[in-house]
mmCIF file of C-alpha atoms in Angstrom:
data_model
loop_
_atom_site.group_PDB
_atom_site.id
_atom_site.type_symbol
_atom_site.label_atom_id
_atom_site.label_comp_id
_atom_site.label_asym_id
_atom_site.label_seq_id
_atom_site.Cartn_x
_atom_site.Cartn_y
_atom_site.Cartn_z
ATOM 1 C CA UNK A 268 78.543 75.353 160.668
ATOM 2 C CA UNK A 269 74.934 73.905 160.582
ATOM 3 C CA UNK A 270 74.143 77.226 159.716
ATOM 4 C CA UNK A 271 76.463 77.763 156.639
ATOM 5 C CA UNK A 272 75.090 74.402 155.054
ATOM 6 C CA UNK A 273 71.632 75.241 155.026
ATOM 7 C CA UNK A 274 72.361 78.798 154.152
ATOM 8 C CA UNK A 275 74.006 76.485 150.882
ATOM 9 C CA UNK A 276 71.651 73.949 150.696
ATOM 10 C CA UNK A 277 68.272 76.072 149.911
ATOM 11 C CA UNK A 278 68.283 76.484 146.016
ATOM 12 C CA UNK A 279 66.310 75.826 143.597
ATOM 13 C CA UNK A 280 64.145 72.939 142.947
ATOM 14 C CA UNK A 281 66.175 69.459 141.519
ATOM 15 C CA UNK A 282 64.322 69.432 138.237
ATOM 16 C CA UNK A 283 66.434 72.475 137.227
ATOM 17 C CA UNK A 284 70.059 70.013 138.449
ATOM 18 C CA UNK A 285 68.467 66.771 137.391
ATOM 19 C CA UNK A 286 71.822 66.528 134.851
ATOM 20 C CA UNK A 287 74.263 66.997 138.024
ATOM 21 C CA UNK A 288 73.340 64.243 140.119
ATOM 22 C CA UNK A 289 75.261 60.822 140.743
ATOM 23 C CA UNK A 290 77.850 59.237 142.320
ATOM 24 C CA UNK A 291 81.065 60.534 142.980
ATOM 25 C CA UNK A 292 84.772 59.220 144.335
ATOM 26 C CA UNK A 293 88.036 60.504 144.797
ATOM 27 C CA UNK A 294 91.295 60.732 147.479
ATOM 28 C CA UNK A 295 93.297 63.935 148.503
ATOM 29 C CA UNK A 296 96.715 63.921 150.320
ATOM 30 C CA UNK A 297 98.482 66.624 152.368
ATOM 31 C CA UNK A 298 99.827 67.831 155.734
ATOM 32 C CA UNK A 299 98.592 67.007 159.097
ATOM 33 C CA UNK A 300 99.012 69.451 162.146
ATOM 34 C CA UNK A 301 98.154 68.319 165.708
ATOM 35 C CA UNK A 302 98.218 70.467 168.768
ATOM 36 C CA UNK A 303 99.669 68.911 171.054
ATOM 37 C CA UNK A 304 99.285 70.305 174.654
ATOM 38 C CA UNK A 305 102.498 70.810 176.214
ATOM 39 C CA UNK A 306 101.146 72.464 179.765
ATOM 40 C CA UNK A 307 98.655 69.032 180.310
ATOM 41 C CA UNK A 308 101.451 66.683 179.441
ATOM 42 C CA UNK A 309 103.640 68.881 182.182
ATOM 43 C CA UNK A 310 101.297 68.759 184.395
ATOM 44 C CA UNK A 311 101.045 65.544 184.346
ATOM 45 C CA UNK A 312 104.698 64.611 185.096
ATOM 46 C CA UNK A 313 103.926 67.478 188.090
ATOM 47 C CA UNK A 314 101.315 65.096 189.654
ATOM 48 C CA UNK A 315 103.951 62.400 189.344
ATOM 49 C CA UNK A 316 106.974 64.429 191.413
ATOM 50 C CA UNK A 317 108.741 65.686 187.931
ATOM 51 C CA UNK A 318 109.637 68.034 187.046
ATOM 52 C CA UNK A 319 109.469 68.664 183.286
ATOM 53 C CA UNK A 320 112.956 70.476 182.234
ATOM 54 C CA UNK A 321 111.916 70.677 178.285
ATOM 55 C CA UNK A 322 109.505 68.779 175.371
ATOM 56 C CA UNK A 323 110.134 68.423 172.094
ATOM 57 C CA UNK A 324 106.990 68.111 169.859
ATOM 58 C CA UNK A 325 106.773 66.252 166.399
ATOM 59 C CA UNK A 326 103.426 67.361 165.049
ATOM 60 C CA UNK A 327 103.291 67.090 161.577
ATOM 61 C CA UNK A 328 102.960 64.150 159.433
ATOM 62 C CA UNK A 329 102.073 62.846 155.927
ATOM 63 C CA UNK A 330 98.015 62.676 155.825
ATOM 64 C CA UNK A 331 95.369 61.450 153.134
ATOM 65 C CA UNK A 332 92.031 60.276 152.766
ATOM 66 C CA UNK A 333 90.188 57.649 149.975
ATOM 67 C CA UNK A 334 86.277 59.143 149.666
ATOM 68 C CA UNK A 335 82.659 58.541 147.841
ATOM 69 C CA UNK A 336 79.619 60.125 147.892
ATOM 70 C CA UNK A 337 76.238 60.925 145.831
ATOM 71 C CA UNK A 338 75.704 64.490 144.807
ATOM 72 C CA UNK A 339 72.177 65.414 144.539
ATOM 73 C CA UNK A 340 72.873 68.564 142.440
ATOM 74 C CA UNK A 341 75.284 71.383 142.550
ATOM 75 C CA UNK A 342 74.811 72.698 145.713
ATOM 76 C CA UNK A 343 74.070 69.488 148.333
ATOM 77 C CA UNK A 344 76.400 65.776 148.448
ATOM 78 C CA UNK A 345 76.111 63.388 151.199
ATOM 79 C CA UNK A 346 79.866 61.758 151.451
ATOM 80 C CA UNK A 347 81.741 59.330 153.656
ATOM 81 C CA UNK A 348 85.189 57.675 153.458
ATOM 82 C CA UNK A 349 88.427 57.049 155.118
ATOM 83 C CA UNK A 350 91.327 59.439 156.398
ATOM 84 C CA UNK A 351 94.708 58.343 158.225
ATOM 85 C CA UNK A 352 95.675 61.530 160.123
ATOM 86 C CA UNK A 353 99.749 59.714 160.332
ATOM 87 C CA UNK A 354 101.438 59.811 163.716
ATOM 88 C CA UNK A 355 102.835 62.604 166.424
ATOM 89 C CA UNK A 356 104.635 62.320 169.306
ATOM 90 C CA UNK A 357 105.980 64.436 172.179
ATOM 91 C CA UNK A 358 109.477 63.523 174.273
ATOM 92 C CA UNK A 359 109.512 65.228 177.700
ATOM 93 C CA UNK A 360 113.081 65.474 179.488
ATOM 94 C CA UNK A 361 112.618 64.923 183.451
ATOM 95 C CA UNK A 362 113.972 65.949 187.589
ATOM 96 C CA UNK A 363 114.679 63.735 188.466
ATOM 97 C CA UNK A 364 116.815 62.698 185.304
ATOM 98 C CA UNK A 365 114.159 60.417 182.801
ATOM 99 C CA UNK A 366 112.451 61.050 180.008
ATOM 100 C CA UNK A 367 108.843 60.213 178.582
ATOM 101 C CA UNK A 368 108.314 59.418 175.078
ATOM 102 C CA UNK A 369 104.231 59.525 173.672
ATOM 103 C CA UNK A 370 103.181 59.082 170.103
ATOM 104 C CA UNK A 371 99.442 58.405 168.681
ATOM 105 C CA UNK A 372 98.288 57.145 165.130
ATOM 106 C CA UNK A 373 95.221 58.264 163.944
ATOM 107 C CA UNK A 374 93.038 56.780 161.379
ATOM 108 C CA UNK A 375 89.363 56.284 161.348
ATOM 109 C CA UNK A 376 85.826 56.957 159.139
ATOM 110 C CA UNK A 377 84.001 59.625 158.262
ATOM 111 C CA UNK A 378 80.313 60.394 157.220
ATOM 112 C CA UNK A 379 80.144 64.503 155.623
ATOM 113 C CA UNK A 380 77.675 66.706 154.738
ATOM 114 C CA UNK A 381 78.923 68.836 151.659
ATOM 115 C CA UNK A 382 77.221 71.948 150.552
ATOM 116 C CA UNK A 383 78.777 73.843 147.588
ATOM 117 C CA UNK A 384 78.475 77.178 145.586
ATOM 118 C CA UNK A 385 79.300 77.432 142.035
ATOM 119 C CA UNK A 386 80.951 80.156 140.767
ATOM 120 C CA UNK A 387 80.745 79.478 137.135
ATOM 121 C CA UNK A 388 80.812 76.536 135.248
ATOM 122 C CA UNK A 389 84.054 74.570 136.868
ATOM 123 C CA UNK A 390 84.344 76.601 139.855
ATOM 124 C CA UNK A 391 83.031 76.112 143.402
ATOM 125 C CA UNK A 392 83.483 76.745 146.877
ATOM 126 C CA UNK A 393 82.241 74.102 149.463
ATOM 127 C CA UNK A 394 81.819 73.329 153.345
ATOM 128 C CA UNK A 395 81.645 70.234 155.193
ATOM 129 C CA UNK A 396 80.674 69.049 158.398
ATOM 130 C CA UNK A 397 79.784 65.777 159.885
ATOM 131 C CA UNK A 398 80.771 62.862 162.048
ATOM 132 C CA UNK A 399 84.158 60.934 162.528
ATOM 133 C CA UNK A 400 84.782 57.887 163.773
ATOM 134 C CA UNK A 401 88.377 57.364 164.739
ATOM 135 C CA UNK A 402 90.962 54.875 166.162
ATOM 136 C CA UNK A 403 93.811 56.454 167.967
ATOM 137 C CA UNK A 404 96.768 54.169 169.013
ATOM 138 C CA UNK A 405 99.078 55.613 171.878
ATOM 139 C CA UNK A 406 102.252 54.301 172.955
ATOM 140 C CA UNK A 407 104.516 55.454 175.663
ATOM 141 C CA UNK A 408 107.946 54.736 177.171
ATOM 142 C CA UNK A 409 110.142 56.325 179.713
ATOM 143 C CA UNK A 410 113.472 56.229 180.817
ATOM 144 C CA UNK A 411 115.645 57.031 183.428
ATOM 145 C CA UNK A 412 113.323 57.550 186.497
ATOM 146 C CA UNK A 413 110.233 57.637 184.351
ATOM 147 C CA UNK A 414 108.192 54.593 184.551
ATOM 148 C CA UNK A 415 104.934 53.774 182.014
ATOM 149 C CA UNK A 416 102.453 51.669 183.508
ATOM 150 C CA UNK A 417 100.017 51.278 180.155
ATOM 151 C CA UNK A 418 102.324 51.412 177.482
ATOM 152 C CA UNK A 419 99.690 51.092 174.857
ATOM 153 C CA UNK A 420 96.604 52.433 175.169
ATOM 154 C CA UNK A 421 93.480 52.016 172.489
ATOM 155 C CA UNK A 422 90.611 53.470 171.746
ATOM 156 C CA UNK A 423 87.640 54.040 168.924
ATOM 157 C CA UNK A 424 85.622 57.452 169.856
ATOM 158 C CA UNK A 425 83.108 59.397 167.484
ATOM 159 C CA UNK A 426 83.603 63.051 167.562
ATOM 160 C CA UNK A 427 82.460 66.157 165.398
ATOM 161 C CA UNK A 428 84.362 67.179 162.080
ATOM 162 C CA UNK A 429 84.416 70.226 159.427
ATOM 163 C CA UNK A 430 86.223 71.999 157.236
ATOM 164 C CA UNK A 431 86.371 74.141 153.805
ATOM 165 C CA UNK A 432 87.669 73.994 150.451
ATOM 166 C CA UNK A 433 87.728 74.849 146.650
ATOM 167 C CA UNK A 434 86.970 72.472 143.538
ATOM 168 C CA UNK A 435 87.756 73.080 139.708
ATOM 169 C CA UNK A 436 86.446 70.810 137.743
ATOM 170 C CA UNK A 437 88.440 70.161 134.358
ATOM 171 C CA UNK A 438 85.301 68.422 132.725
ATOM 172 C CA UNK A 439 82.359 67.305 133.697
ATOM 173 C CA UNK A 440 83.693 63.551 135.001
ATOM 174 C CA UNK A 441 87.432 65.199 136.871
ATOM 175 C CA UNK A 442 87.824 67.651 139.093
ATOM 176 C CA UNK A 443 90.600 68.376 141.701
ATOM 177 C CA UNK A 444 90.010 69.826 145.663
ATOM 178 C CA UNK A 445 92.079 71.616 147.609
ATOM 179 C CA UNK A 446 90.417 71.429 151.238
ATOM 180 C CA UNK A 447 91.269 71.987 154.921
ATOM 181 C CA UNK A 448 89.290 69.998 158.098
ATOM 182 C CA UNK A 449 89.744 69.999 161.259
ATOM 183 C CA UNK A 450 89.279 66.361 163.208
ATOM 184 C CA UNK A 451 88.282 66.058 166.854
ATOM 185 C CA UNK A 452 89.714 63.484 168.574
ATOM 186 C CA UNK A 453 90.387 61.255 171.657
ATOM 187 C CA UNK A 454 93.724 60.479 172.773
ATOM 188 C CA UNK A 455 92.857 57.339 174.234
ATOM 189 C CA UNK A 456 93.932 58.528 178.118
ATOM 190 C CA UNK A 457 91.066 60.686 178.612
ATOM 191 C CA UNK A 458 92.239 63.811 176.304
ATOM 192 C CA UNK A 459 90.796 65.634 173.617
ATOM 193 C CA UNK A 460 92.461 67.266 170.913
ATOM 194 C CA UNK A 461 92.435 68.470 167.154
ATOM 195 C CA UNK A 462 94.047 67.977 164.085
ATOM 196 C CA UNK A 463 94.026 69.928 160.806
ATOM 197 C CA UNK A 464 94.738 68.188 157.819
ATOM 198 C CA UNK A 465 95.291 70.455 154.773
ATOM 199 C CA UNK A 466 95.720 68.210 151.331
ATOM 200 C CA UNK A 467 95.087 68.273 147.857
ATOM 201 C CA UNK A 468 93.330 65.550 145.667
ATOM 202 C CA UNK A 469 91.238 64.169 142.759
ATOM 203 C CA UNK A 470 87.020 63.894 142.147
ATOM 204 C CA UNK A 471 85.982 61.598 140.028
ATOM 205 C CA UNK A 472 82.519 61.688 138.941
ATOM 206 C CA UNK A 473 80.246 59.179 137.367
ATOM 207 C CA UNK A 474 77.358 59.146 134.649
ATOM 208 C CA UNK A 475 77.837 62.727 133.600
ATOM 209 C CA UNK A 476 78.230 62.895 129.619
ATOM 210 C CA UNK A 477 79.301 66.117 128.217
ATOM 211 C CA UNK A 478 76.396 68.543 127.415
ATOM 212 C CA UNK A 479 75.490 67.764 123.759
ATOM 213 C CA UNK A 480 76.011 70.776 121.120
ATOM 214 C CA UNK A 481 73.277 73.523 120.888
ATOM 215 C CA UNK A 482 71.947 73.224 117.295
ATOM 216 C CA UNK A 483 72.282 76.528 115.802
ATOM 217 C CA UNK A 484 70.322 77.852 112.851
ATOM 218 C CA UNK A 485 72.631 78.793 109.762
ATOM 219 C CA UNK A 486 71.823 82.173 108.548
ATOM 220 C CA UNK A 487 72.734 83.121 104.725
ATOM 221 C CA UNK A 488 74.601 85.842 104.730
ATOM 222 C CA UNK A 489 73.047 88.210 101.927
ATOM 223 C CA UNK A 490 75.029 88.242 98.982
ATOM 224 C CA UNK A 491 76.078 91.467 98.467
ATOM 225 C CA UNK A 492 76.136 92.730 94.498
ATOM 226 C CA UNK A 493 80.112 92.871 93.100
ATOM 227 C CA UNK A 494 81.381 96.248 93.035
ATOM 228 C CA UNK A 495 84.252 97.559 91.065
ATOM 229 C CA UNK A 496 87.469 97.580 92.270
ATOM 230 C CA UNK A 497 88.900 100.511 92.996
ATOM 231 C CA UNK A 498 92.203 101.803 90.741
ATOM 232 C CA UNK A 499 95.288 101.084 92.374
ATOM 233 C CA UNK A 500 96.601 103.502 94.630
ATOM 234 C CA UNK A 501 99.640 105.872 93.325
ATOM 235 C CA UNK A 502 103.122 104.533 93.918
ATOM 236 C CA UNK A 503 104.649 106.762 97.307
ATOM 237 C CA UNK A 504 107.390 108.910 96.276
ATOM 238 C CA UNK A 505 111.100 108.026 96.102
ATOM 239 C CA UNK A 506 112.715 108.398 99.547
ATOM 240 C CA UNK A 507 114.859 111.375 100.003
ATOM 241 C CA UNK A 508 118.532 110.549 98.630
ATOM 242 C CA UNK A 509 120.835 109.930 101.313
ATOM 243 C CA UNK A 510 122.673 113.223 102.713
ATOM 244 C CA UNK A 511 126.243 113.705 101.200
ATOM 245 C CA UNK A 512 129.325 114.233 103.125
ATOM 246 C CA UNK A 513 132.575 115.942 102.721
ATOM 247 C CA UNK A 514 135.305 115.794 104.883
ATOM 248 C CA UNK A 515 138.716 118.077 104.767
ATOM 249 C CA UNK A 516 141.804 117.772 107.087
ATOM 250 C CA UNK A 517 143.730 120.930 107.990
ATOM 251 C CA UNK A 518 147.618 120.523 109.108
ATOM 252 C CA UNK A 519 147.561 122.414 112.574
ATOM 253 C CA UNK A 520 150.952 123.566 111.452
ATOM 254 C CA UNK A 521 149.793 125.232 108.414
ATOM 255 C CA UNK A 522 146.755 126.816 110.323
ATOM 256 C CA UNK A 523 148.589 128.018 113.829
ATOM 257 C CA UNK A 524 152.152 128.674 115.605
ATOM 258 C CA UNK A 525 152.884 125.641 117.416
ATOM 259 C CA UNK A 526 150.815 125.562 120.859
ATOM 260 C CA UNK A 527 148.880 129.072 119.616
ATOM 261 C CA UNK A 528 145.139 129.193 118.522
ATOM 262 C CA UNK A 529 145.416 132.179 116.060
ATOM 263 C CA UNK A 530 144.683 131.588 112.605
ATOM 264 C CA UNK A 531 147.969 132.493 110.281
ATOM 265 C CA UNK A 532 147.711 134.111 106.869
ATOM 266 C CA UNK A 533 148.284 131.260 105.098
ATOM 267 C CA UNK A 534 146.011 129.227 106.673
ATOM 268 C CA UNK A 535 143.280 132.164 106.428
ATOM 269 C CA UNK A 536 144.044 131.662 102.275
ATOM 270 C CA UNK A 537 143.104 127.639 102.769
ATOM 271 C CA UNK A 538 139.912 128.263 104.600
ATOM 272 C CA UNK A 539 139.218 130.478 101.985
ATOM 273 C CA UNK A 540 139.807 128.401 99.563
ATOM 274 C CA UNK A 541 137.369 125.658 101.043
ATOM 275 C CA UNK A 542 134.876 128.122 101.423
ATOM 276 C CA UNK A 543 134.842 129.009 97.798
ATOM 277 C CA UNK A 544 133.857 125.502 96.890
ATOM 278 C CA UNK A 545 131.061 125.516 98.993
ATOM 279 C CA UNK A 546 129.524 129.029 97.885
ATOM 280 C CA UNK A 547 126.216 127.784 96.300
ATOM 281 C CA UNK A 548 125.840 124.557 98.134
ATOM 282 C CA UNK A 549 123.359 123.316 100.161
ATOM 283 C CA UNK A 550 124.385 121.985 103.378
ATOM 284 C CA UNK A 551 123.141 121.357 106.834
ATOM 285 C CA UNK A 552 126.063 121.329 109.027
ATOM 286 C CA UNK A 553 129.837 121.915 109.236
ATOM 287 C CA UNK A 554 131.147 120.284 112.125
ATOM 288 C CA UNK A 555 134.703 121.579 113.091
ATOM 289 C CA UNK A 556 136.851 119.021 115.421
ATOM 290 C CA UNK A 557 140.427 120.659 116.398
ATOM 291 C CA UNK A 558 143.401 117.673 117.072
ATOM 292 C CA UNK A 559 146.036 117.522 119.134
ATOM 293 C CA UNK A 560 149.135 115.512 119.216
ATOM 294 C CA UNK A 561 149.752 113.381 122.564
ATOM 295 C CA UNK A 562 152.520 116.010 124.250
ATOM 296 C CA UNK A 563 151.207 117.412 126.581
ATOM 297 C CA UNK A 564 148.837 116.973 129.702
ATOM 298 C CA UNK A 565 145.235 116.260 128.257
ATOM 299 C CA UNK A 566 143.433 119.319 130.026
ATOM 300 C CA UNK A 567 146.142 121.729 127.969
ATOM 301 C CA UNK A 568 145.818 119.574 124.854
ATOM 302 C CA UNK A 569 141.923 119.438 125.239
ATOM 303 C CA UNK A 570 141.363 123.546 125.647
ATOM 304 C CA UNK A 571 144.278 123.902 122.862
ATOM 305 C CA UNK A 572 142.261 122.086 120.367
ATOM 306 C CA UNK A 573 138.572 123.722 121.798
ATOM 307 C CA UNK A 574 140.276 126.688 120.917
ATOM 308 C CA UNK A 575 141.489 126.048 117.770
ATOM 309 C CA UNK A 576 138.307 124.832 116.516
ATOM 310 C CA UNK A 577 136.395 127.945 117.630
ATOM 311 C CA UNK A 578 139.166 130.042 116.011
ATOM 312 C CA UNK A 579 138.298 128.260 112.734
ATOM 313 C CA UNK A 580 134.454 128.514 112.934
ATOM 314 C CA UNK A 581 134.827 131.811 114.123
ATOM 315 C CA UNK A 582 136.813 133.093 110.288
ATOM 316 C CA UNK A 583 133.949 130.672 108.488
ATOM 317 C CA UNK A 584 130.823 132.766 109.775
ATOM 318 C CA UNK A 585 132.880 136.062 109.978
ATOM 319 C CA UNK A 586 134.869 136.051 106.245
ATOM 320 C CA UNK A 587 132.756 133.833 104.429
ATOM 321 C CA UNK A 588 129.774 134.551 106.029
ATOM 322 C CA UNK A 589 128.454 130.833 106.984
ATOM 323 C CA UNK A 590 125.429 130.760 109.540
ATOM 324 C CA UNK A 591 127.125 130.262 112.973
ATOM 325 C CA UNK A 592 123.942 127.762 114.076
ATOM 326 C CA UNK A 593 125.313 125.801 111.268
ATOM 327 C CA UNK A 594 128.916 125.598 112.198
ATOM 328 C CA UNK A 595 129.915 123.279 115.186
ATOM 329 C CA UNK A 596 133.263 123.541 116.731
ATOM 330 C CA UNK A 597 134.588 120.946 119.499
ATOM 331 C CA UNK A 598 138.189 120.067 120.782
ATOM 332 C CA UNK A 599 139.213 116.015 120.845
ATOM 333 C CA UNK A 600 142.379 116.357 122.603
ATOM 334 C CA UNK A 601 144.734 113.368 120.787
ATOM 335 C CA UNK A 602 142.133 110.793 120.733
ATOM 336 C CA UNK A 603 142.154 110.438 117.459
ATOM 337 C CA UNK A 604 145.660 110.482 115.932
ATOM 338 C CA UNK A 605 147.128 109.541 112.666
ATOM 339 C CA UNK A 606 150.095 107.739 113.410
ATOM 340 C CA UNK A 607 150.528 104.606 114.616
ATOM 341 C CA UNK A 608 151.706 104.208 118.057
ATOM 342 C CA UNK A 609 154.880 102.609 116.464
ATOM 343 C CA UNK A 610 156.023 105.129 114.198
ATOM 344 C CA UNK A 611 156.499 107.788 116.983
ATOM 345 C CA UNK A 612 158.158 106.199 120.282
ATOM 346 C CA UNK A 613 158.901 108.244 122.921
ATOM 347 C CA UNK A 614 157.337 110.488 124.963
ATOM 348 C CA UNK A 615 159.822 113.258 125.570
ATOM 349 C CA UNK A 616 158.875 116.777 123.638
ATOM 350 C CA UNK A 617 161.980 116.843 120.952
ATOM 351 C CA UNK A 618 161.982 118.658 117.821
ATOM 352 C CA UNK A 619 162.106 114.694 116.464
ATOM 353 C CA UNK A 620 159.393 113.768 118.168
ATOM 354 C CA UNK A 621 157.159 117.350 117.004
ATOM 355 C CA UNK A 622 158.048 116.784 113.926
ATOM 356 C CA UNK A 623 156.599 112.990 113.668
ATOM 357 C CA UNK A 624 153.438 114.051 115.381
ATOM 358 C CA UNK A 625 152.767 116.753 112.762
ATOM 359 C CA UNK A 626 149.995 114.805 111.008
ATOM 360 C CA UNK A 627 148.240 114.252 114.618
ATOM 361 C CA UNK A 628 147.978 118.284 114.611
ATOM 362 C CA UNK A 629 145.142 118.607 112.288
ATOM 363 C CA UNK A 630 141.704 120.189 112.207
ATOM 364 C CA UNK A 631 138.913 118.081 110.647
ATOM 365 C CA UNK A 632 136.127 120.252 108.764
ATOM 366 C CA UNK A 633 132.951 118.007 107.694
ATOM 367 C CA UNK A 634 130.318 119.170 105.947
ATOM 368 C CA UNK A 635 126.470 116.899 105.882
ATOM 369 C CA UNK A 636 124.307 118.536 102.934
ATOM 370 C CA UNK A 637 121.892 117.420 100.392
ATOM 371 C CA UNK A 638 124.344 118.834 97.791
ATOM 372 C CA UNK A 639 127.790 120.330 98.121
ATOM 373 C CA UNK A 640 128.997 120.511 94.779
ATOM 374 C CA UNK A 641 128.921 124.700 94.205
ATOM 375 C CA UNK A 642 125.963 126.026 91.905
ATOM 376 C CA UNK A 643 127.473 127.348 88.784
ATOM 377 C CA UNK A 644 128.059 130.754 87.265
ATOM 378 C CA UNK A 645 125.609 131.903 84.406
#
């Protein structure tokens, strides 16, 4: 540890920290952790004639400490203060049947030497080691066959401490640590021991004034001669109309034989009809969806109308002659019916029943194109 702070301590000379020097104060709070040593307490009760059957340990406990110090620049502080460690305790069930309940308070003085190293402006890393001088307050009681003889021993002992830590410093008057040390101490019956405090706190620091602003020369900017603005840039183009879409509905009835996928004469004379109006147009796609009506199990229905759909793409490209990477062709079972579920009840297949469904058995031609009205004649 010695080692470490002079390692710390050799920097340059205090005419280049002059500004950093002063008094300081401040208080942290935390955790503390003793060891307590379970084998030398049952060894103890041993050299007694009991026999120790089981100990229960309570060795953590609310810990802080109030501090001051002069820091002779960034990197060397000579501190002291005061630190209350809290209380621990052990109970230790007995053979023959007792028991033997110990606690200590700790709370005491310190005197530190802190070495630091800045990393940057507001950050640093320290170490500390030094001397504390502590009062530890024991009391025991037993029960059962245990018997205490000096139920409350005393005692004031110096021992070594140490310990590391952070510091960011918000401005140049508050900081805050985050630290952990490590306290020897005596327990007061002839025991030595160690506890770790781990805590958190404030730094206050006093006669350090904000650096004052670095006076900066003001520069001119050259004035730069005016030069024309340049015309206004064209207005973009008009976007792209919208593409147009027509949509036709084909009764299934007037297209196929009821259940068959073959296209009939008269409904070859409709398609050929529609096709007529679109000789000349421009178009991107024709997208072909066969319905069915709901009779019917859906893998039949959904193949019937796959069909049908193909059967009508397939008369598009071959009679009128229709790119077939332009034509789409897909089945949608009854998904997508015209009636409403209340106007056809039932679900028995009865000439009744076909005959309602008729406007369900359809095929849907759609066509997406720039423009679909036919070029004319000359």
């Amino acid at each position: 540890m010695i080692a470490i702070l002079v390692a710390i301590i050799v920097v340059p000379g205090p005419d280049a920290f002059a500004d950093d020097a002063g008094w300081y104060t401040g208080f942290n709070v935390g955790q503390s952790r003793a060891k307590i040593d379970d084998a030398r307490i049952a060894g103890g009760l041993l050299g007694d004639g009991f026999t120790t059957t089981s100990i229960d340990n309570d060795d953590r406990h609310f810990g802080f400490k109030a501090f001051g110090g002069y820091e002779f620049n960034r990197y060397f502080a000579l501190e002291s203060g005061y630190f209350d460690l809290g209380k621990f305790g052990f109970t230790a069930d007995t053979l023959p049947a007792g028991s033997l309940r110990g606690d200590i308070k700790v709370k005491g003085a310190n005197f530190d030497a802190v070495g630091s190293v800045p990393i940057g402006d507001k950050f640093s890393l320290f170490a500390r080691a030094g001397l504390n001088y502590a009062d530890s307050k024991d009391t025991f009681a037993g029960t059962g066959s245990v018997t205490v003889i000096d139920r409350a021993p005393h005692k004031w002992a110096a021992n070594y401490k140490f310990g590391f830590g952070a510091e960011y410093d918000f401005t140049r008057s508050v900081g805050m640590r985050i630290e952990g040390e490590r306290y020897r101490i005596d327990d007061a019956v002839g025991n030595k021991g160690d506890i770790d405090l781990y805590s958190a706190g404030l730094v206050f620091r006093f006669g350090r004034a904000e650096p004052p602003p670095v006076a900066r020369a003001v520069v001119p900017e050259p004035v730069a001669a005016p030069v024309a603005e340049p015309p206004p840039p064209p207005p973009p183009p008009p976007p792209p109309p919208p593409p147009v879409r027509k949509r036709v509905s084909f009764s299934a009835d007037s297209l196929f034989d009821f259940g068959k996928e073959t296209v009939r004469p008269a409904g070859k004379r409709a398609l050929d009809t529609f096709a007529a109006e679109l000789r000349g147009a421009q178009f991107e796609v024709i997208s072909v969806t066969g319905h069915t009506d709901r009779i019917g199990s859906h893998a039949y229905n959904m193949k019937l109308s796959e069909r049908r759909a193909e059967s009508v793409k397939s008369y598009l490209v071959e009679s009128a002659g229709f790119p077939p990477d332009k034509v789409i062709a897909r089945g949608a079972d009854g998904d997508d019916p015209v009636t409403k579920p209340d106007e056809c009840p039932g679900e028995k297949r009865t000439p009744k029943l076909i005959d309602c469904l008729q406007p369900d058995r359809r095929v849907d031609v759609e066509v997406v194109g720039s423009r679909l009205q036919a070029a004319p004649n000359n």
